[in-house]
mmCIF file of C-alpha atoms in Angstrom:
data_model
loop_
_atom_site.group_PDB
_atom_site.id
_atom_site.type_symbol
_atom_site.label_atom_id
_atom_site.label_comp_id
_atom_site.label_asym_id
_atom_site.label_seq_id
_atom_site.Cartn_x
_atom_site.Cartn_y
_atom_site.Cartn_z
ATOM 1 C CA MET A 121 9.359 -0.418 2.160
ATOM 2 C CA LEU A 122 6.458 -0.814 4.307
ATOM 3 C CA THR A 123 4.077 1.856 4.079
ATOM 4 C CA VAL A 124 1.742 0.159 6.728
ATOM 5 C CA ASP A 125 2.517 -0.221 9.678
ATOM 6 C CA PHE A 126 2.848 -3.087 11.723
ATOM 7 C CA THR A 127 3.102 -1.319 15.306
ATOM 8 C CA ARG A 128 -0.602 0.259 14.234
ATOM 9 C CA PHE A 129 -1.697 -2.892 12.365
ATOM 10 C CA PRO A 130 -1.064 -5.657 14.429
ATOM 11 C CA LEU A 131 -0.638 -9.764 12.688
ATOM 12 C CA ALA A 132 -1.593 -12.676 14.681
ATOM 13 C CA ALA A 133 0.530 -15.936 13.206
ATOM 14 C CA GLY A 134 -1.763 -18.210 11.890
ATOM 15 C CA ASP A 135 -3.789 -14.999 10.396
ATOM 16 C CA ARG A 136 -5.330 -15.634 6.744
ATOM 17 C CA VAL A 137 -4.231 -12.326 5.116
ATOM 18 C CA LEU A 138 -5.013 -11.000 1.374
ATOM 19 C CA ASP A 139 -2.482 -8.610 -0.098
ATOM 20 C CA LEU A 140 -4.857 -6.961 -2.754
ATOM 21 C CA GLY A 141 -3.268 -5.219 -5.995
ATOM 22 C CA CYS A 142 0.193 -7.064 -4.280
ATOM 23 C CA GLY A 143 2.477 -5.580 -6.665
ATOM 24 C CA ALA A 144 5.991 -6.530 -5.614
ATOM 25 C CA GLY A 145 4.621 -8.101 -3.052
ATOM 26 C CA ARG A 146 6.027 -6.216 0.143
ATOM 27 C CA HIS A 147 3.496 -6.209 2.619
ATOM 28 C CA ALA A 148 2.991 -10.115 1.423
ATOM 29 C CA PHE A 149 6.244 -10.721 2.300
ATOM 30 C CA GLU A 150 6.468 -9.323 5.699
ATOM 31 C CA CYS A 151 2.855 -10.883 6.554
ATOM 32 C CA TYR A 152 4.786 -13.845 5.413
ATOM 33 C CA ARG A 153 8.021 -13.713 8.092
ATOM 34 C CA ARG A 154 5.406 -12.527 10.579
ATOM 35 C CA GLY A 155 3.486 -16.087 10.265
ATOM 36 C CA GLY A 156 0.432 -14.792 8.076
ATOM 37 C CA ARG A 157 -1.026 -17.844 5.997
ATOM 38 C CA VAL A 158 -0.777 -15.144 2.814
ATOM 39 C CA VAL A 159 -2.480 -14.485 -0.803
ATOM 40 C CA ALA A 160 -1.039 -12.152 -2.172
ATOM 41 C CA LEU A 161 -3.080 -11.156 -5.077
ATOM 42 C CA ASP A 162 -2.273 -8.609 -8.255
ATOM 43 C CA ARG A 163 -3.722 -8.513 -11.849
ATOM 44 C CA SER A 164 -0.346 -8.756 -13.537
ATOM 45 C CA ALA A 165 0.684 -12.258 -14.762
ATOM 46 C CA ASP A 166 4.158 -10.952 -14.127
ATOM 47 C CA GLU A 167 4.469 -9.688 -10.783
ATOM 48 C CA VAL A 168 1.920 -13.083 -9.720
ATOM 49 C CA ARG A 169 5.138 -15.106 -11.350
ATOM 50 C CA GLU A 170 7.730 -12.553 -9.650
ATOM 51 C CA VAL A 171 5.874 -12.556 -5.961
ATOM 52 C CA ALA A 172 5.332 -16.786 -6.349
ATOM 53 C CA SER A 173 9.396 -17.071 -7.029
ATOM 54 C CA TRP A 174 10.179 -14.700 -3.596
ATOM 55 C CA PHE A 175 7.598 -16.705 -1.710
ATOM 56 C CA ALA A 176 9.676 -20.046 -2.932
ATOM 57 C CA ALA A 177 12.735 -18.186 -2.318
ATOM 58 C CA MET A 178 12.126 -17.276 1.194
ATOM 59 C CA LYS A 179 10.190 -20.857 2.020
ATOM 60 C CA GLU A 180 13.634 -22.085 1.024
ATOM 61 C CA ALA A 181 16.062 -19.785 3.226
ATOM 62 C CA GLY A 182 13.909 -20.492 6.025
ATOM 63 C CA GLU A 183 12.432 -16.798 6.857
ATOM 64 C CA ALA A 184 8.818 -17.627 7.113
ATOM 65 C CA PRO A 185 7.825 -19.076 10.375
ATOM 66 C CA ALA A 186 6.593 -22.873 10.691
ATOM 67 C CA GLY A 187 2.982 -22.962 9.845
ATOM 68 C CA ALA A 188 3.014 -19.316 7.944
ATOM 69 C CA THR A 189 1.854 -20.056 3.930
ATOM 70 C CA ALA A 190 2.075 -17.789 1.009
ATOM 71 C CA THR A 191 0.441 -18.302 -2.228
ATOM 72 C CA ALA A 192 0.341 -15.983 -5.047
ATOM 73 C CA MET A 193 -2.607 -15.705 -7.742
ATOM 74 C CA GLN A 194 -3.779 -13.693 -10.433
ATOM 75 C CA GLY A 195 -6.971 -11.867 -9.937
ATOM 76 C CA ASP A 196 -10.215 -9.347 -10.525
ATOM 77 C CA ALA A 197 -10.046 -7.132 -7.527
ATOM 78 C CA LEU A 198 -13.841 -6.361 -8.030
ATOM 79 C CA ALA A 199 -14.454 -9.911 -8.527
ATOM 80 C CA LEU A 200 -12.463 -11.743 -5.608
ATOM 81 C CA PRO A 201 -12.192 -15.707 -5.924
ATOM 82 C CA PHE A 202 -12.874 -16.211 -2.370
ATOM 83 C CA PRO A 203 -15.780 -17.065 -0.043
ATOM 84 C CA ASP A 204 -17.128 -14.339 2.133
ATOM 85 C CA GLU A 205 -15.742 -13.539 5.233
ATOM 86 C CA SER A 206 -12.167 -15.635 3.917
ATOM 87 C CA PHE A 207 -9.669 -13.725 5.817
ATOM 88 C CA ASP A 208 -8.356 -11.702 8.922
ATOM 89 C CA VAL A 209 -6.675 -9.061 7.412
ATOM 90 C CA VAL A 210 -6.762 -7.635 4.012
ATOM 91 C CA ILE A 211 -4.100 -4.829 3.139
ATOM 92 C CA ILE A 212 -4.366 -2.757 -0.147
ATOM 93 C CA SER A 213 -1.646 -0.031 -0.902
ATOM 94 C CA GLU A 214 -0.959 2.102 -2.901
ATOM 95 C CA VAL A 215 -3.824 0.648 -5.859
ATOM 96 C CA MET A 216 -7.386 2.383 -5.088
ATOM 97 C CA GLU A 217 -6.332 5.477 -6.877
ATOM 98 C CA HIS A 218 -5.654 3.621 -10.353
ATOM 99 C CA ILE A 219 -9.252 1.970 -10.716
ATOM 100 C CA PRO A 220 -12.188 3.652 -11.224
ATOM 101 C CA ASP A 221 -15.275 1.759 -9.285
ATOM 102 C CA ASP A 222 -13.191 2.168 -5.629
ATOM 103 C CA LYS A 223 -16.579 1.880 -3.790
ATOM 104 C CA GLY A 224 -16.854 -1.991 -5.388
ATOM 105 C CA VAL A 225 -13.430 -2.580 -4.375
ATOM 106 C CA LEU A 226 -13.590 -1.431 -1.031
ATOM 107 C CA ALA A 227 -17.142 -3.618 -1.338
ATOM 108 C CA GLU A 228 -15.842 -7.098 -2.264
ATOM 109 C CA MET A 229 -12.768 -6.426 0.924
ATOM 110 C CA VAL A 230 -15.506 -6.113 3.215
ATOM 111 C CA ARG A 231 -16.981 -9.242 1.629
ATOM 112 C CA VAL A 232 -14.278 -11.343 2.582
ATOM 113 C CA LEU A 233 -13.136 -9.813 5.260
ATOM 114 C CA ARG A 234 -14.263 -11.805 8.352
ATOM 115 C CA PRO A 235 -16.464 -10.189 11.069
ATOM 116 C CA GLY A 236 -13.923 -8.416 13.673
ATOM 117 C CA GLY A 237 -10.681 -8.450 11.164
ATOM 118 C CA ARG A 238 -8.011 -5.571 9.943
ATOM 119 C CA ILE A 239 -7.935 -3.705 7.023
ATOM 120 C CA ALA A 240 -5.414 -1.431 5.981
ATOM 121 C CA VAL A 241 -5.952 0.886 2.975
ATOM 122 C CA THR A 242 -2.506 3.094 1.494
ATOM 123 C CA VAL A 243 -3.132 6.228 -1.104
ATOM 124 C CA PRO A 244 -0.954 8.654 -2.421
ATOM 125 C CA ARG A 245 -1.993 11.896 -0.249
ATOM 126 C CA TYR A 246 -3.481 15.084 -1.662
ATOM 127 C CA GLY A 247 -0.987 17.676 -1.099
ATOM 128 C CA PRO A 248 2.710 15.890 -2.631
ATOM 129 C CA GLU A 249 0.445 14.094 -5.806
ATOM 130 C CA LYS A 250 -1.510 17.402 -6.187
ATOM 131 C CA VAL A 251 2.040 18.836 -7.357
ATOM 132 C CA CYS A 252 2.910 15.882 -9.226
ATOM 133 C CA TRP A 253 0.154 16.413 -11.064
ATOM 134 C CA THR A 254 0.788 20.414 -11.657
ATOM 135 C CA LEU A 255 4.175 19.337 -12.353
ATOM 136 C CA SER A 256 3.253 16.985 -15.406
ATOM 137 C CA ASP A 257 0.492 15.185 -17.103
ATOM 138 C CA ALA A 258 2.581 12.135 -18.152
ATOM 139 C CA TYR A 259 2.778 11.275 -14.786
ATOM 140 C CA HIS A 260 -0.666 10.202 -14.515
ATOM 141 C CA GLU A 261 -2.275 10.504 -18.031
ATOM 142 C CA VAL A 262 -0.861 6.618 -18.883
ATOM 143 C CA GLU A 263 -2.680 3.404 -18.948
ATOM 144 C CA GLY A 264 -3.317 2.325 -15.628
ATOM 145 C CA GLY A 265 -2.335 5.549 -14.156
ATOM 146 C CA HIS A 266 -3.669 7.220 -11.292
ATOM 147 C CA ILE A 267 -7.277 8.367 -12.495
ATOM 148 C CA ARG A 268 -8.141 10.509 -8.521
ATOM 149 C CA ILE A 269 -6.722 11.959 -5.742
ATOM 150 C CA TYR A 270 -8.014 11.484 -2.660
ATOM 151 C CA LYS A 271 -8.672 13.847 0.194
ATOM 152 C CA ALA A 272 -8.042 12.424 3.074
ATOM 153 C CA ASP A 273 -11.712 12.984 4.505
ATOM 154 C CA GLU A 274 -12.901 11.256 0.977
ATOM 155 C CA LEU A 275 -11.190 8.061 1.275
ATOM 156 C CA LEU A 276 -11.654 7.770 5.461
ATOM 157 C CA GLY A 277 -15.907 8.574 4.194
ATOM 158 C CA ARG A 278 -15.822 5.754 1.689
ATOM 159 C CA ILE A 279 -14.134 3.111 4.021
ATOM 160 C CA ARG A 280 -16.861 4.345 6.583
ATOM 161 C CA GLU A 281 -20.148 4.187 3.350
ATOM 162 C CA ALA A 282 -18.313 0.535 3.235
ATOM 163 C CA GLY A 283 -19.683 -0.396 6.521
ATOM 164 C CA LEU A 284 -15.970 -0.196 8.500
ATOM 165 C CA LYS A 285 -14.676 1.845 11.022
ATOM 166 C CA PRO A 286 -11.644 3.533 10.997
ATOM 167 C CA TYR A 287 -9.450 3.405 13.800
ATOM 168 C CA GLY A 288 -6.455 5.108 12.653
ATOM 169 C CA THR A 289 -4.833 7.081 10.460
ATOM 170 C CA HIS A 290 -0.860 8.671 9.455
ATOM 171 C CA HIS A 291 1.317 9.787 6.628
ATOM 172 C CA ALA A 292 4.742 7.849 4.850
ATOM 173 C CA HIS A 293 7.476 8.176 3.213
ATOM 174 C CA ALA A 294 8.046 12.117 3.363
ATOM 175 C CA LEU A 295 11.760 11.916 1.735
ATOM 176 C CA HIS A 296 10.332 10.306 -1.589
ATOM 177 C CA SER A 297 7.766 13.005 -2.398
ATOM 178 C CA PRO A 298 10.581 15.304 -3.477
ATOM 179 C CA TYR A 299 12.167 12.521 -5.604
ATOM 180 C CA TRP A 300 8.725 12.494 -7.873
ATOM 181 C CA TRP A 301 8.541 16.299 -8.072
ATOM 182 C CA LEU A 302 12.156 16.013 -9.048
ATOM 183 C CA LYS A 303 10.967 13.318 -11.638
ATOM 184 C CA CYS A 304 7.960 15.351 -12.758
ATOM 185 C CA ALA A 305 9.918 18.431 -13.445
ATOM 186 C CA PHE A 306 12.623 16.617 -15.178
ATOM 187 C CA GLY A 307 10.637 14.289 -17.372
ATOM 188 C CA VAL A 308 8.936 10.876 -15.678
ATOM 189 C CA ASP A 309 11.217 8.399 -18.029
ATOM 190 C CA ASN A 310 14.217 10.977 -17.684
ATOM 191 C CA ASP A 311 16.536 8.992 -15.019
ATOM 192 C CA LYS A 312 19.246 10.513 -16.230
ATOM 193 C CA ALA A 313 18.700 13.960 -14.687
ATOM 194 C CA LEU A 314 21.491 14.406 -12.036
ATOM 195 C CA PRO A 315 19.116 15.606 -9.434
ATOM 196 C CA VAL A 316 17.294 12.884 -10.161
ATOM 197 C CA ARG A 317 20.267 10.497 -9.506
ATOM 198 C CA ALA A 318 21.237 12.134 -7.327
ATOM 199 C CA TYR A 319 17.903 12.163 -5.052
ATOM 200 C CA HIS A 320 17.297 8.409 -5.922
ATOM 201 C CA ARG A 321 21.188 7.345 -4.592
ATOM 202 C CA LEU A 322 20.312 9.423 -1.580
ATOM 203 C CA LEU A 323 16.489 6.827 -1.209
ATOM 204 C CA VAL A 324 18.315 3.847 -1.813
ATOM 205 C CA TRP A 325 21.182 4.557 0.791
ATOM 206 C CA ASP A 326 19.219 5.335 3.487
ATOM 207 C CA ILE A 327 16.455 2.074 2.271
ATOM 208 C CA MET A 328 20.024 0.329 2.905
ATOM 209 C CA LYS A 329 21.368 1.242 6.054
ATOM 210 C CA LYS A 330 18.673 3.042 7.818
ATOM 211 C CA PRO A 331 20.304 5.734 9.525
ATOM 212 C CA LEU A 332 19.029 7.061 12.789
ATOM 213 C CA ALA A 333 19.295 11.182 10.905
ATOM 214 C CA THR A 334 17.260 10.564 8.225
ATOM 215 C CA ARG A 335 14.987 7.842 10.614
ATOM 216 C CA PHE A 336 14.593 11.400 12.579
ATOM 217 C CA ALA A 337 13.892 13.747 9.935
ATOM 218 C CA GLU A 338 11.208 11.512 8.044
ATOM 219 C CA GLN A 339 8.992 11.166 11.437
ATOM 220 C CA LEU A 340 8.930 14.803 11.520
ATOM 221 C CA LEU A 341 8.340 15.633 8.153
ATOM 222 C CA ASN A 342 5.835 12.750 7.506
ATOM 223 C CA PRO A 343 2.913 15.043 8.715
ATOM 224 C CA VAL A 344 4.061 17.940 6.271
ATOM 225 C CA VAL A 345 4.602 15.893 3.196
ATOM 226 C CA GLY A 346 4.540 12.455 3.606
ATOM 227 C CA LYS A 347 4.125 10.942 0.195
ATOM 228 C CA SER A 348 1.044 8.054 1.686
ATOM 229 C CA PHE A 349 -1.993 8.279 3.572
ATOM 230 C CA VAL A 350 -2.638 5.173 5.502
ATOM 231 C CA ALA A 351 -5.802 4.315 7.105
ATOM 232 C CA TYR A 352 -6.819 1.325 9.263
ATOM 233 C CA ALA A 353 -9.948 -0.142 10.203
ATOM 234 C CA THR A 354 -11.935 -3.037 11.115
ATOM 235 C CA LYS A 355 -15.141 -4.638 9.873
ATOM 236 C CA PRO A 356 -17.804 -4.247 12.730
ATOM 237 C CA HIS A 357 -19.728 -7.661 14.393
ATOM 238 C CA LEU A 358 -22.754 -7.871 13.607
ATOM 239 C CA PRO A 359 -25.139 -6.519 17.020
ATOM 240 C CA ASP A 360 -26.743 -9.678 18.698
ATOM 241 C CA THR A 361 -30.425 -9.843 17.849
ATOM 242 C CA GLY A 362 -31.302 -12.136 20.261
ATOM 243 C CA VAL A 363 -32.639 -14.891 18.099
#
């Protein structure tokens, strides 16, 4: 299940890609399939090992084109172990809401992104996320949990302050918002509640089958209750000084 829309965020074969806070690796895998030279970085050693094993399996199965590369590594988003301008593309999906120093993370992303490069940032959307926080303290008051809810203008302001130029936004995963409201209402750790189990089966069916009816419904609902807010931006080239 991808949050970044690659029709709005084009990726060319050979692009150097950083998936920052890669988690289970969903965007890193897609970039690898599209021919990128991918680095998937996360603070969790367990996540990194799992992503590395999937990269190996994808290579063995021939899922990535010739020239594509993929590496998984552990690291700190506030001190990225890469030289300046190392990447053509940076993706950070559902990460910034966890990090106290979000400005520091953006500064590091800008540092390692080449001029003219592209960045995709996704965070939980304000409205649906606010409902979750209202229904359940346990949803966010956990170690490593969400520490803020971004309004769209606030996130775009942060992106501009970091020196990036936003060029597009959208919302995603409207069908997932009710699932999380149910989880918060019945207990975030209570997967046995009938409404939660029933809705989870619906989501799994939708992800696996991709029926036109639910795809169309989600497109209609995304502007209203999309679970994620997605922003795309570029790093401007330095102005020509004539020197």
